[in-house]
Coordinates of C-alpha atoms in Angstrom, one line a residue:
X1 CA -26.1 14.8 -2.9
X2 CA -25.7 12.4 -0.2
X3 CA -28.4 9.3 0.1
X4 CA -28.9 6.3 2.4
X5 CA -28.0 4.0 2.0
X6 CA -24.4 4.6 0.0
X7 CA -24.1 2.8 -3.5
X8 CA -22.5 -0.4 -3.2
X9 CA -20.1 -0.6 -6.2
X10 CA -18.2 -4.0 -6.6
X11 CA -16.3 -3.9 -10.1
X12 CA -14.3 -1.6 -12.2
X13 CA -17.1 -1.0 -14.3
X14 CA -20.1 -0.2 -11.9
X15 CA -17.2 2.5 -10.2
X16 CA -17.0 3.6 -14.1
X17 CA -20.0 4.1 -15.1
X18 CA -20.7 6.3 -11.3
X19 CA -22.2 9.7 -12.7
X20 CA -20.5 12.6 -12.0
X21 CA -22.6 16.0 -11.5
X22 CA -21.5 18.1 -13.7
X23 CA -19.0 20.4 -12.7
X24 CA -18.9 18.7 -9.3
X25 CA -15.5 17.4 -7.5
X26 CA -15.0 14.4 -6.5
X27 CA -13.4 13.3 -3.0
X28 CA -11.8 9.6 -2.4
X29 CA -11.0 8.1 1.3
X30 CA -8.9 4.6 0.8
X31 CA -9.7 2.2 3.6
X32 CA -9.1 -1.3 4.1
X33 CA -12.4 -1.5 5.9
X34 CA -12.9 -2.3 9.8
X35 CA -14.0 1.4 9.4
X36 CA -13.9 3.7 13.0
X37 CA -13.7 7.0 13.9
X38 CA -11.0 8.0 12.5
X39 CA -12.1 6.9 8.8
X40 CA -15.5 8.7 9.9
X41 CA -13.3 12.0 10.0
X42 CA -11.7 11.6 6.8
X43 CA -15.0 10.8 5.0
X44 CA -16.5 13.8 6.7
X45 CA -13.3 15.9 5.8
X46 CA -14.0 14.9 2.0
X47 CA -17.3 15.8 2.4
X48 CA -16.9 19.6 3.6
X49 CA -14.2 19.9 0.7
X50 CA -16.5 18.7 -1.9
X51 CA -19.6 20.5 -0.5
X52 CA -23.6 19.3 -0.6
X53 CA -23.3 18.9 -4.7
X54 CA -19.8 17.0 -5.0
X55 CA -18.8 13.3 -5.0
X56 CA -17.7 11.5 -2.4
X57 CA -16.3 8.2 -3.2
X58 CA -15.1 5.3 0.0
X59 CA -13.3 2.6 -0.9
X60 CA -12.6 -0.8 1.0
X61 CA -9.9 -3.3 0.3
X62 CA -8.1 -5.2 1.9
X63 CA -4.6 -5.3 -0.4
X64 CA -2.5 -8.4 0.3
X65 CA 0.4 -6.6 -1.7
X66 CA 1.3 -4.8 1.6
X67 CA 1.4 -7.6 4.3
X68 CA 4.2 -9.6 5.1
X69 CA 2.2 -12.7 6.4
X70 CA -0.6 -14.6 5.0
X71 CA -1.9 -15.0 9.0
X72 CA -1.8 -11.6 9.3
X73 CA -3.4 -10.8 6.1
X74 CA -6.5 -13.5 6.9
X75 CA -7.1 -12.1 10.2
X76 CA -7.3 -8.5 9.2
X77 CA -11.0 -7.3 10.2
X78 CA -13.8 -7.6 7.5
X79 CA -16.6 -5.9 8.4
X80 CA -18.1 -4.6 4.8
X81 CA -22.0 -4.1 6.5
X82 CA -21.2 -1.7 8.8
X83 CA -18.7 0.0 7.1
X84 CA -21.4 1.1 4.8
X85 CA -23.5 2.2 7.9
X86 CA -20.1 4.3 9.2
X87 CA -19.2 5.4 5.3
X88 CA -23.3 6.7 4.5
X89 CA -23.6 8.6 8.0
X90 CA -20.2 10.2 7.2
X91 CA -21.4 11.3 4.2
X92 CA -20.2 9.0 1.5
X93 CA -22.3 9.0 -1.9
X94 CA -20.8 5.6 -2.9
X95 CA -18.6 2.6 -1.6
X96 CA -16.1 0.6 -4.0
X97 CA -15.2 -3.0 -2.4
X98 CA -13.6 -4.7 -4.8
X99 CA -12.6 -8.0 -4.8
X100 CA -8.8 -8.8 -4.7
X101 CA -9.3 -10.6 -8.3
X102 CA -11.1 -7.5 -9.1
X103 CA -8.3 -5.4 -8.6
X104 CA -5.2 -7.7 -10.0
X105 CA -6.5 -9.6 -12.6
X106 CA -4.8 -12.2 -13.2
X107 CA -3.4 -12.6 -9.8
X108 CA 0.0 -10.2 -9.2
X109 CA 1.2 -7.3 -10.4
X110 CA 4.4 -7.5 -12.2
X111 CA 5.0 -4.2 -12.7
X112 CA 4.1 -2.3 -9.2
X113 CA 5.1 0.8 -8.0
X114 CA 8.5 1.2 -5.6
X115 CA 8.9 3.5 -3.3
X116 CA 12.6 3.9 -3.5
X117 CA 14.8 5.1 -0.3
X118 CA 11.9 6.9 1.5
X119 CA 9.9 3.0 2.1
X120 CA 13.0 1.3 3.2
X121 CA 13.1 3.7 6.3
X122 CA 11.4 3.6 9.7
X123 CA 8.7 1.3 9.2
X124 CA 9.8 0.6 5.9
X125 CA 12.8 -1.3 8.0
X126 CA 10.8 -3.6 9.7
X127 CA 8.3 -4.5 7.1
X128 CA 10.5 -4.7 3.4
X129 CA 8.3 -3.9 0.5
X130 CA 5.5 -3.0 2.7
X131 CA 4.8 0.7 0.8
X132 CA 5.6 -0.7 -2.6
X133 CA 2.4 -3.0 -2.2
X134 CA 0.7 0.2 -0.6
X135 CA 1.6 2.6 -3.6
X136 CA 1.0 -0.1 -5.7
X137 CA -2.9 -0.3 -4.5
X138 CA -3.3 3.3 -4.0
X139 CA -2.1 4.4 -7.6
X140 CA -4.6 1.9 -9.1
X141 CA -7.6 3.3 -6.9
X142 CA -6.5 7.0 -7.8
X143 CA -6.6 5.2 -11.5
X144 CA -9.6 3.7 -11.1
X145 CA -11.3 6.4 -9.0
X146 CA -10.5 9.3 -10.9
X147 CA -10.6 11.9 -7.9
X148 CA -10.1 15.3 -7.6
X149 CA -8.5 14.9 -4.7
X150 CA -7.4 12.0 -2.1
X151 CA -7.4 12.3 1.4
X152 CA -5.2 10.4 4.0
X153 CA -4.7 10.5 8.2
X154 CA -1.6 11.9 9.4
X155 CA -1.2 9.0 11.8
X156 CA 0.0 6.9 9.1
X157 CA 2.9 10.0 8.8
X158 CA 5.4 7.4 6.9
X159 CA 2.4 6.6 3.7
X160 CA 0.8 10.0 3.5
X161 CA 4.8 11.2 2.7
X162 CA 5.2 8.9 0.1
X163 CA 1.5 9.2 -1.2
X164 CA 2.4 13.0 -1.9
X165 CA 6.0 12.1 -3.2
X166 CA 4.7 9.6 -5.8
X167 CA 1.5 11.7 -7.0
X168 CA 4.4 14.6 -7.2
X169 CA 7.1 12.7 -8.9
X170 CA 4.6 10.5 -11.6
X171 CA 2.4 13.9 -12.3
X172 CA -1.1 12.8 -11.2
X173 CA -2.4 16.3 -11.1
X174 CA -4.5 15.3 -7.5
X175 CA -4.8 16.7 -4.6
X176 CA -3.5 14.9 -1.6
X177 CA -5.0 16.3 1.3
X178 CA -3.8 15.4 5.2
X179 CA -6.7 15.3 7.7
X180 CA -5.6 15.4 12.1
X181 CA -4.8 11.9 13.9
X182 CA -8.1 11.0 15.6
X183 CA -7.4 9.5 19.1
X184 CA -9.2 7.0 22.1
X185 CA -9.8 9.0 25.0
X186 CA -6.8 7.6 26.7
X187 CA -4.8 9.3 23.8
X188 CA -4.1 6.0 21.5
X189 CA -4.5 7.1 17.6
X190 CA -7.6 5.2 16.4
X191 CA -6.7 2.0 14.4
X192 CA -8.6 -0.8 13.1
X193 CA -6.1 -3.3 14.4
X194 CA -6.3 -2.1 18.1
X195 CA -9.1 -4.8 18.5
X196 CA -6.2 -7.1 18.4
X197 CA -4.6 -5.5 20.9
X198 CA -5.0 -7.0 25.1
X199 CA -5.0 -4.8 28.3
X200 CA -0.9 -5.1 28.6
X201 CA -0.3 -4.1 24.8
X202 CA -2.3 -1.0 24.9
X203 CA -0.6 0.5 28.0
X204 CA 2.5 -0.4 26.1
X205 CA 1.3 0.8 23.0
X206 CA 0.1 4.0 24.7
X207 CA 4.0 4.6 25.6
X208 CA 4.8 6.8 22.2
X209 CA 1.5 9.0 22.7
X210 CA 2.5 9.7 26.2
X211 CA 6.0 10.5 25.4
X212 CA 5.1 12.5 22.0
X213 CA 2.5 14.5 24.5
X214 CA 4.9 14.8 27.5
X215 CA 7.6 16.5 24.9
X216 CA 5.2 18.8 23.0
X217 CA 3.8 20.6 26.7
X218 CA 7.6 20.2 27.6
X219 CA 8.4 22.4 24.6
X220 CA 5.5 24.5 24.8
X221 CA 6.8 25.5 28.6
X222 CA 10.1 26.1 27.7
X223 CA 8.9 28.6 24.9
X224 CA 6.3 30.6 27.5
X225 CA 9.7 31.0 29.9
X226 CA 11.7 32.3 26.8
X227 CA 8.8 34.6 26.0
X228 CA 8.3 35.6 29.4
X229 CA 12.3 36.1 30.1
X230 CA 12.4 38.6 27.0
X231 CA 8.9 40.0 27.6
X232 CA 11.1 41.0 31.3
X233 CA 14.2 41.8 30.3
X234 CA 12.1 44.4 27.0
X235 CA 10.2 46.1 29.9
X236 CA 13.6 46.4 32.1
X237 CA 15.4 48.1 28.9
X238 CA 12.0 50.6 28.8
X239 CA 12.8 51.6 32.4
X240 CA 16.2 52.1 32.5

């Protein structure tokens, strides 16, 4: 039911008062715009779960609940015109982009969601409160949305864990579905904040791939030897 361009939806109501087929599902993809790749995947993902006659609903928000730093916050990439061009050839059916007073009335939440031991690990280290601001703004769209089910990139390994632990433990009755890392060429995982990056801090940055690659083919060998060395050793206890 997909049409060009996507509907544009910029409050709570206009995303209410969306029709929804009858008996169709609905699909969501959260973004915080600056939309690539990657976020053309997960839309597209949606769309083949939903099929020709389901929903598929994008939004785009930019939630300053989850950054540490008001300069990093401002110079997050906001680029809401061709994220509809990315979102419609996807295959989105409609685009929410609310407005931060739009989704926290009233300015901030005092009651948000925390997300316990499992955000105050890894990243959760380095950036303290970081996925309470994210589960925060991701149970409000799920809210708000009303999907039947959500789907999330595996690169962000750390959120997609704690999206499925609090849609488990609160009882949101949603699907979460994981959709493949999409990568650059040179094997960096797509990410809207890679613009930021120079010439130095993506070789750097492409350190982890490399290594994470270099170990899985490392592993991979080692198993082909094992299988080889008993494949041998099967056909020498045949013979004898």
């Amino acid at each position: 039911m997909t049409t060009a361009p996507a509907t544009l939806l910029r409050t709570a109501a206009e995303l209410d008062a969306l029709a929804r087929p009858a008996g169709a599902r609905r699909a969501v993809t959260m973004t915080m715009g600056a939309l690539h790749e990657g976020h053309a995947t997960l839309i597209r993902a949606a769309r083949d779960a939903v099929g020709p006659d389901g929903q598929v609903v994008v939004t785009v928000f930019v939630n300053p609940l989850q950054f540490g730093e008001s300069a990093d916050l401002d110079r997050y990439p906001r680029t809401l015109d061709a994220d509809l061009a990315v979102a419609v050839a996807a295959g989105a059916d409609a685009v929410f982009a609310p407005s931060v007073d739009e989704v926290y009335p009233g300015g901030d939440p005092q009651v948000r969601i925390v997300a316990g031991a499992m955000g105050e690990r890894l990243e959760g280290a380095a950036r303290p409160g970081h996925f309470d601001g994210m589960l925060t703004v991701v149970a409000k769209l799920l809210h708000l949305t009303r999907p039947d089910a959500a789907f999330f990139g595996q690169k962000d390994a750390q959120q997609l864990a704690l999206v499925r632990r609090m849609v488990r433990d609160l009882n949101f009755g949603i699907d979460i579905v994981a959709v493949p890392t999409v990568r650059d060429p040179d094997g960096l995982a797509l990410s809207s904040r890679n613009r930021f990056l120079s010439a130095d801090e993506r070789r750097t940055a492409l350190a982890l791939s490399r290594a994470l690659f270099a170990a899985r083919d490392r592993l991979a060998a080692r198993q082909a030897l094992l299988a080889r060395a008993r494949s041998v050793a099967s056909g020498a206890g045949r013979a004898a």
